[in-house]
Tab-separated table of C-alpha atoms in Angstrom:
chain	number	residue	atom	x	y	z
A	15	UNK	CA	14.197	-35.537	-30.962
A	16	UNK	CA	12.702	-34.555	-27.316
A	17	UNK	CA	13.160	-31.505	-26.036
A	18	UNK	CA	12.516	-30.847	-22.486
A	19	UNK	CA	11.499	-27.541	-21.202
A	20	UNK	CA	12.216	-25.457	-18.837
A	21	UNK	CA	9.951	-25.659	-15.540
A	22	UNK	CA	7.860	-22.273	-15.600
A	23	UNK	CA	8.696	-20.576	-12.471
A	24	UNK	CA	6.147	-19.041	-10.439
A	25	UNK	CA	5.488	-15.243	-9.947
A	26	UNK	CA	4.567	-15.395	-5.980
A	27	UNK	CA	7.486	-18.521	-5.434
A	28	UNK	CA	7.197	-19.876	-1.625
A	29	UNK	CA	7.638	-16.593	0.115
A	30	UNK	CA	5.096	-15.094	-2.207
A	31	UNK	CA	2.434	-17.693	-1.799
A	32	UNK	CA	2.274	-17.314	1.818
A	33	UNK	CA	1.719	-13.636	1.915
A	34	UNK	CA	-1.066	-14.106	-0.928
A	35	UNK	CA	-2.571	-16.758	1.496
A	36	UNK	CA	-2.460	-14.249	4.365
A	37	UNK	CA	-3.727	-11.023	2.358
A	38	UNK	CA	-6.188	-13.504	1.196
A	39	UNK	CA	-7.751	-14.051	4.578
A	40	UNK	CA	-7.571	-10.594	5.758
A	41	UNK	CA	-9.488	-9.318	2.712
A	42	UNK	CA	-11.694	-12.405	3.391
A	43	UNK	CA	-12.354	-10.925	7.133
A	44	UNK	CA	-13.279	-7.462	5.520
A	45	UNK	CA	-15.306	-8.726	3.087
A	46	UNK	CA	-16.951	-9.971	5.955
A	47	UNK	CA	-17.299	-6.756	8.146
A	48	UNK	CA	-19.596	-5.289	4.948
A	49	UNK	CA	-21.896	-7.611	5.781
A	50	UNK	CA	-22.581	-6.064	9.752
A	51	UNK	CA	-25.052	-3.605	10.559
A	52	UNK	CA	-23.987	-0.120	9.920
A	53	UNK	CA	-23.306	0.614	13.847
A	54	UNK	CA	-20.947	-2.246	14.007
A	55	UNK	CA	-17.903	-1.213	16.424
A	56	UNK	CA	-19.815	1.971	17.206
A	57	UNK	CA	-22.604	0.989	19.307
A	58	UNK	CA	-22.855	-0.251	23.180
A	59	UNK	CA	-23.433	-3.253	23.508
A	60	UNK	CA	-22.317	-4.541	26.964
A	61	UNK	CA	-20.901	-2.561	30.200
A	62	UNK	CA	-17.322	-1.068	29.817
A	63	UNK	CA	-14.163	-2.943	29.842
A	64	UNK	CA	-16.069	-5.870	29.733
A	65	UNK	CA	-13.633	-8.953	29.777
A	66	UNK	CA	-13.931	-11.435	26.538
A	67	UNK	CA	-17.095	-13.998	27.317
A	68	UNK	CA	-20.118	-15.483	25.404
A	69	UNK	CA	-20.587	-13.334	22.686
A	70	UNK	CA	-17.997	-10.589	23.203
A	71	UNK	CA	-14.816	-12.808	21.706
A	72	UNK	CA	-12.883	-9.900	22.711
A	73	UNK	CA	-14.722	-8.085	25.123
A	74	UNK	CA	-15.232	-4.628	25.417
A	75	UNK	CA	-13.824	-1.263	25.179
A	76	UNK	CA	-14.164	1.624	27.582
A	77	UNK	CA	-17.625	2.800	26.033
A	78	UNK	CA	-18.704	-0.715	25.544
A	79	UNK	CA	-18.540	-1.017	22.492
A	80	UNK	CA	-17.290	-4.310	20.467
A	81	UNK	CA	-13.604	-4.961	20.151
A	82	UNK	CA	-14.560	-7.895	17.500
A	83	UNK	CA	-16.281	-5.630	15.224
A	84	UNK	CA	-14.137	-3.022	15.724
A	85	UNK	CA	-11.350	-5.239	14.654
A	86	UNK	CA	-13.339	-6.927	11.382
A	87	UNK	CA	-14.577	-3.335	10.088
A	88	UNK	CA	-11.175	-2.002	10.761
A	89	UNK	CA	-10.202	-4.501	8.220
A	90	UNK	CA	-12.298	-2.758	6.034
A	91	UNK	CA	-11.193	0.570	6.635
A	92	UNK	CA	-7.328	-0.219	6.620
A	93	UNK	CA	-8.019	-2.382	2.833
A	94	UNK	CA	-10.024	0.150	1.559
A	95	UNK	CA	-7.614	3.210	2.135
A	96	UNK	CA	-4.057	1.303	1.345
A	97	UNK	CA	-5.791	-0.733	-2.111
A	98	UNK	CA	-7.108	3.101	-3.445
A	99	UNK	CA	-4.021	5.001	-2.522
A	100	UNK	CA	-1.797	2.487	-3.893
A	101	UNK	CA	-3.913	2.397	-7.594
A	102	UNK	CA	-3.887	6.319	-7.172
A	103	UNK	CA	-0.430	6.285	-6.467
A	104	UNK	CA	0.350	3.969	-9.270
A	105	UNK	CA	-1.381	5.731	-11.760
A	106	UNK	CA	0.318	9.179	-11.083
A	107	UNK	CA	3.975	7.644	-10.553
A	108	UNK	CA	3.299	5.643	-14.072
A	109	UNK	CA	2.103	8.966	-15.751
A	110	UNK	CA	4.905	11.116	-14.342
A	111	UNK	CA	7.926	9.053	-14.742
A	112	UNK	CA	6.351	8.096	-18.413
A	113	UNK	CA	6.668	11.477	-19.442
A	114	UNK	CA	9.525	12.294	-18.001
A	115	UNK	CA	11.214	9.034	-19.844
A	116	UNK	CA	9.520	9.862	-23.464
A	117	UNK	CA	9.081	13.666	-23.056
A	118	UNK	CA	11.397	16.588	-24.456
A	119	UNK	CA	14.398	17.258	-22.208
A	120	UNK	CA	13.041	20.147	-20.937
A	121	UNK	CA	10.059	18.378	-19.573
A	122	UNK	CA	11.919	15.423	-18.095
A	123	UNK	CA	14.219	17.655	-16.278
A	124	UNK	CA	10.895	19.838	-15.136
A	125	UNK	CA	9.149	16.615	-13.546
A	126	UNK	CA	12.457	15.232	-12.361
A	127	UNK	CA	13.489	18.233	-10.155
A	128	UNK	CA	10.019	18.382	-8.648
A	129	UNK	CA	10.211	14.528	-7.946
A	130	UNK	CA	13.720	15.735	-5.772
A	131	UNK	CA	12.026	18.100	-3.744
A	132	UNK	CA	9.379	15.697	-2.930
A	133	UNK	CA	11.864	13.185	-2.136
A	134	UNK	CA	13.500	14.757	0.337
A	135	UNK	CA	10.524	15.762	2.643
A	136	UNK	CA	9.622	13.022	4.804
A	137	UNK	CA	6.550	11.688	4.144
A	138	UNK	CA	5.000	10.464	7.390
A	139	UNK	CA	5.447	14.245	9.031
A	140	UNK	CA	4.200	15.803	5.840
A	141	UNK	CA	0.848	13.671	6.170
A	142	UNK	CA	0.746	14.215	9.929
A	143	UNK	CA	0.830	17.790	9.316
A	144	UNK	CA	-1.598	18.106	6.405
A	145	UNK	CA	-4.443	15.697	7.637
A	146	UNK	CA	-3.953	17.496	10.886
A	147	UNK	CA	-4.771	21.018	9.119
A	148	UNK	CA	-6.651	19.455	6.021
A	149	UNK	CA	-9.004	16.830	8.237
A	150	UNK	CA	-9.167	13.159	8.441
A	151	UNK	CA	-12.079	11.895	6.134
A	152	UNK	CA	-11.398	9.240	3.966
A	153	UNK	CA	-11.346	10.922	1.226
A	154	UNK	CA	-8.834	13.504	2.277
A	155	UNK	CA	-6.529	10.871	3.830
A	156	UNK	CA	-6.471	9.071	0.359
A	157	UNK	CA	-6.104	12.584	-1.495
A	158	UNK	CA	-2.749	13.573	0.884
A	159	UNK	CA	-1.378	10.141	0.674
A	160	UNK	CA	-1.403	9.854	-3.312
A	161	UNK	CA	0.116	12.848	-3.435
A	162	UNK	CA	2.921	12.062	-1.353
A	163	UNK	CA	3.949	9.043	-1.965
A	164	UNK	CA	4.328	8.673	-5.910
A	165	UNK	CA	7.935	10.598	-6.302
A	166	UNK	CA	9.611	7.085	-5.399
A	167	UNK	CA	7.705	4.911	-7.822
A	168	UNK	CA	8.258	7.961	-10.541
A	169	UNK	CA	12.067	7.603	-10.067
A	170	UNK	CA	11.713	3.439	-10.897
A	171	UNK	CA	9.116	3.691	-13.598
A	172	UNK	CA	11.558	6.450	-15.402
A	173	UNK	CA	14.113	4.435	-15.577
A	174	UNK	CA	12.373	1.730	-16.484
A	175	UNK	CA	11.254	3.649	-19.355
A	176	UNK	CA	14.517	5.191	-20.395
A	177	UNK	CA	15.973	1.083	-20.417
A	178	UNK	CA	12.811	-0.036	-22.601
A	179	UNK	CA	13.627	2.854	-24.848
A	180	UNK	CA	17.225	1.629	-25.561
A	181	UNK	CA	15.995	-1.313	-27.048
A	182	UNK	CA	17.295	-1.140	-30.875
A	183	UNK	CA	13.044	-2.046	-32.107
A	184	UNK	CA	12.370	1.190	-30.638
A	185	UNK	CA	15.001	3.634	-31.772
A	186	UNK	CA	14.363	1.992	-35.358
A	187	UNK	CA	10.908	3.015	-34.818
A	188	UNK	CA	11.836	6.522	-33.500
A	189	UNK	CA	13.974	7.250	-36.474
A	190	UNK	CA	11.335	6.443	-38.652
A	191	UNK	CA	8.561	8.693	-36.927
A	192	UNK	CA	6.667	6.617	-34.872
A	193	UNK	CA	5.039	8.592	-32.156
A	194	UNK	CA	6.569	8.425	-28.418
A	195	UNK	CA	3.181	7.818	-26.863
A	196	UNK	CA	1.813	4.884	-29.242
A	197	UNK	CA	5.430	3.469	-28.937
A	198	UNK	CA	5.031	3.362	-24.958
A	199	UNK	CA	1.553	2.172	-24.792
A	200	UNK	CA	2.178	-0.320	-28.059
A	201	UNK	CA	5.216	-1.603	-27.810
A	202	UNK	CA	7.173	-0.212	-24.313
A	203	UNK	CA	3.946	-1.308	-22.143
A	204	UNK	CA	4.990	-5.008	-21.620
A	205	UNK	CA	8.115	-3.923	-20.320
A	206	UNK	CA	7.394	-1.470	-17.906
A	207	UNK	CA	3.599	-3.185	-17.360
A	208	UNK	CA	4.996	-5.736	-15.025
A	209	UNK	CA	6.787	-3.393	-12.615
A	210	UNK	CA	3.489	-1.466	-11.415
A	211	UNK	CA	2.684	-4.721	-9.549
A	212	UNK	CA	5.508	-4.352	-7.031
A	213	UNK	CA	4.796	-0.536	-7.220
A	214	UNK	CA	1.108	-1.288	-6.052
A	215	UNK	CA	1.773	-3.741	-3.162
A	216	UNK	CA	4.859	-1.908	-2.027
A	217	UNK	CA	2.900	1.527	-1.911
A	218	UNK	CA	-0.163	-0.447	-0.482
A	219	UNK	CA	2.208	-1.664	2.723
A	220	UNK	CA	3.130	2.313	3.038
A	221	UNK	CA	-0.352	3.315	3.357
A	222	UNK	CA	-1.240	0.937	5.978
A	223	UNK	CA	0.982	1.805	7.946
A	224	UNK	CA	1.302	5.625	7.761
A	225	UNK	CA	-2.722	5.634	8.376
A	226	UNK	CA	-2.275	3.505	11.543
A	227	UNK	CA	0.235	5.800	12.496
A	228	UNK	CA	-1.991	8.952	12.105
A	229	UNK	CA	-4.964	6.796	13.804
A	230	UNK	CA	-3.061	5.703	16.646
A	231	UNK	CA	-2.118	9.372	17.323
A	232	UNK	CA	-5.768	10.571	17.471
A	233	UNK	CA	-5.568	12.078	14.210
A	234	UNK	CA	-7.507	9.714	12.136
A	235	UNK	CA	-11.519	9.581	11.741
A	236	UNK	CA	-13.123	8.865	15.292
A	237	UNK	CA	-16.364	7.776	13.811
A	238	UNK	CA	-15.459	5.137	11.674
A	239	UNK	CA	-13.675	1.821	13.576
A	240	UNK	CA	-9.461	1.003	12.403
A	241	UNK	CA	-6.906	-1.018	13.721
A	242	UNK	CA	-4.902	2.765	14.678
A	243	UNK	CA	-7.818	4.125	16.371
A	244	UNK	CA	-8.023	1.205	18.258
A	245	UNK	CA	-5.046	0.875	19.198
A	246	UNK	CA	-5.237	5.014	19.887
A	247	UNK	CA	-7.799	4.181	22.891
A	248	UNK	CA	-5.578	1.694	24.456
A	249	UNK	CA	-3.244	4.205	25.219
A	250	UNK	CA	-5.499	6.922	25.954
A	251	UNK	CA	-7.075	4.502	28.460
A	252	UNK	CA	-3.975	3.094	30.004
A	253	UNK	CA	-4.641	-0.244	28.817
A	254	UNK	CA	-1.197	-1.757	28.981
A	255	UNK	CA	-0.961	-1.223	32.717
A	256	UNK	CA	-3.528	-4.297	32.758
A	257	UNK	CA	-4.075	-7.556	31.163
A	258	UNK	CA	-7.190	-6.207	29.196
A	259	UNK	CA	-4.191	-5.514	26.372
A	260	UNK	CA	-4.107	-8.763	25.617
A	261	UNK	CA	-7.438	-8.761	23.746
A	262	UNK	CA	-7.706	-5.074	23.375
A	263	UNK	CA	-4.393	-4.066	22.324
A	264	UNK	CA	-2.693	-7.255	20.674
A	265	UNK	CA	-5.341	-8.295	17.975
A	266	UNK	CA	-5.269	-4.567	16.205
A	267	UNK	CA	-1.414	-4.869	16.443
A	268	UNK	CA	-0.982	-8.089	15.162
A	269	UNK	CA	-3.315	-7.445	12.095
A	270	UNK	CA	-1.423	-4.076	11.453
A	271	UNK	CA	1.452	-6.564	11.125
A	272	UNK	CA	0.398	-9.243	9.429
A	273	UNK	CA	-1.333	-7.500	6.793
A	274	UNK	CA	2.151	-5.690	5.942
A	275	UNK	CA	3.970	-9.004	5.991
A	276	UNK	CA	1.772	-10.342	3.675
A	277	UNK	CA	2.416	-6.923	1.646
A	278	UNK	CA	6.152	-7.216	2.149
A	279	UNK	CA	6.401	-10.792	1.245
A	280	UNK	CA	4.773	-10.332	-2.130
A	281	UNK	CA	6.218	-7.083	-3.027
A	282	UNK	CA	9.864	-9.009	-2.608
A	283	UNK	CA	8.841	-12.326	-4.538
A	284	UNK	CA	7.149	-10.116	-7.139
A	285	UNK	CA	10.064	-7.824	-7.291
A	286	UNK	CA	12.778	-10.497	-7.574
A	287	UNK	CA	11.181	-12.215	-10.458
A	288	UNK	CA	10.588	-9.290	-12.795
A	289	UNK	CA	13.840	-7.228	-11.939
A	290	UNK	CA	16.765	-8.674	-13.911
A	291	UNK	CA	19.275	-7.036	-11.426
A	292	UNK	CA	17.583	-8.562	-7.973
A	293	UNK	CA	16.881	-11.850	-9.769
A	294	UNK	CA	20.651	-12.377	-10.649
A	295	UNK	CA	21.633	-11.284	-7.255
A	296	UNK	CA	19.947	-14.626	-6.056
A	297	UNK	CA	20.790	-16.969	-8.026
């Protein structure tokens, strides 16, 4: 007798797929901007405000400098920062809501009510505020942002834990000794493993756009080329009262967007296959 399985479903789906493919080619653009010279986007190369021609795709800014580049190492820059604060992120949310969904009551309840008070400060004015008084290096940007925005993925991964830790397997184990923290990692670990992925890309999308934010007020790092900075001149310079925005102002504002579409996109595909809850919500 034949039995017929199944079709697998995919992780991404459709909707997925798509924002891979355009992640894919954003990452392949900054992968490309390593391979410039170091003063790439920083150095003059042709008069000021110079209109887009041969060799200057996008013309110039008010320095002369190369909107192109700018926009290719900015890829860089805005990859760089959102990919290490979101694995930062994810690493101190899993820790945190970990041990407050294995650890002694008193513990749980310690971590929890510090998550709160996090929670309720909003995060884009607290990193405003602290880059403005801390500085804007990379580093410090990536330090401020970890640190801010992990109380949200805390709260998920907790409860994920607390739900794995229902699961009759582990209380048998619990009863009989077996230690909380080789029960996570062992045993617990393929339940909660899956969620970090939507915790990365969703955290990911945050970053970009909180550091555009901050770069596009003229609080981010002036020496090293990103979409916010960029887009921080065309104000500064009045660009939108001509038709220089269209290749100044547009192609930093349409990468800022794309780039958290494509986040979005997989964060919800993601998310809807490995949540019980959201996946029978669409059926």
């Amino acid at each position: 007798m034949m039995f017929l399985r199944a079709p697998r479903r995919s992780l991404l789906g459709t909707q997925g797929l798509i924002g891979a493919g355009i992640l894919v080619a954003i990452v392949g653009v900054a992968l490309y901007g390593t391979l410039l010279p170091d003063d790439a986007g920083r150095a003059r190369v042709a008069q000021p405000y110079a209109p887009p021609g041969a060799g200057l795709p996008l013309g110039a800014d008010d320095l002369g400098r190369n909107l192109l580049d700018q926009l290719i190492v900015g890829a860089g820059t805005s990859l760089s920062l959102a990919f290490i604060v979101a694995a930062a992120t994810t690493a101190l949310a899993a820790l945190v809501g970990g041990a407050a969904g294995i650890g002694p009551r008193w513990l749980s309840a310690t971590l929890m009510r510090g998550t709160d008070v996090m929670l309720v400060l909003p995060e884009l004015i607290l990193y405003i505020l602290a880059a403005a008084f801390l500085g804007q290096s990379f580093g410090t940007r990536v330090t401020i942002l970890a640190l801010i925005l992990w109380p949200v993925p805390a709260r998920v991964l907790r409860a994920a834990v607390l739900t794995a830790w229902s699961r009759g397997h582990l209380e048998v184990a619990r009863a009989m000794g077996a230690p909380r923290w080789w029960l996570l990692l062992r045993h617990g670990s393929y339940l909660i493993g899956p969620l970090l992925i939507p915790v990365f890309v969703r955290t990911a999308m945050r970053a970009v756009i909180y550091d555009a934010t901050l770069s596009f007020l003229g609080l981010g790092d002036p020496t090293a080329p990103s979409w916010g900075t960029t887009l921080f001149w065309v104000q500064t310079n009045g660009v939108f009262l001509s038709e220089a925005w269209l290749w100044w102002a547009l192609p930093p504002g349409a990468a800022i967007t794309l780039t958290v579409l494509a986040l979005a996109l997989i964060g919800i595909a993601v998310e809807e296959r490995l949540n019980p809850a959201l996946r029978e919500a669409t059926r």
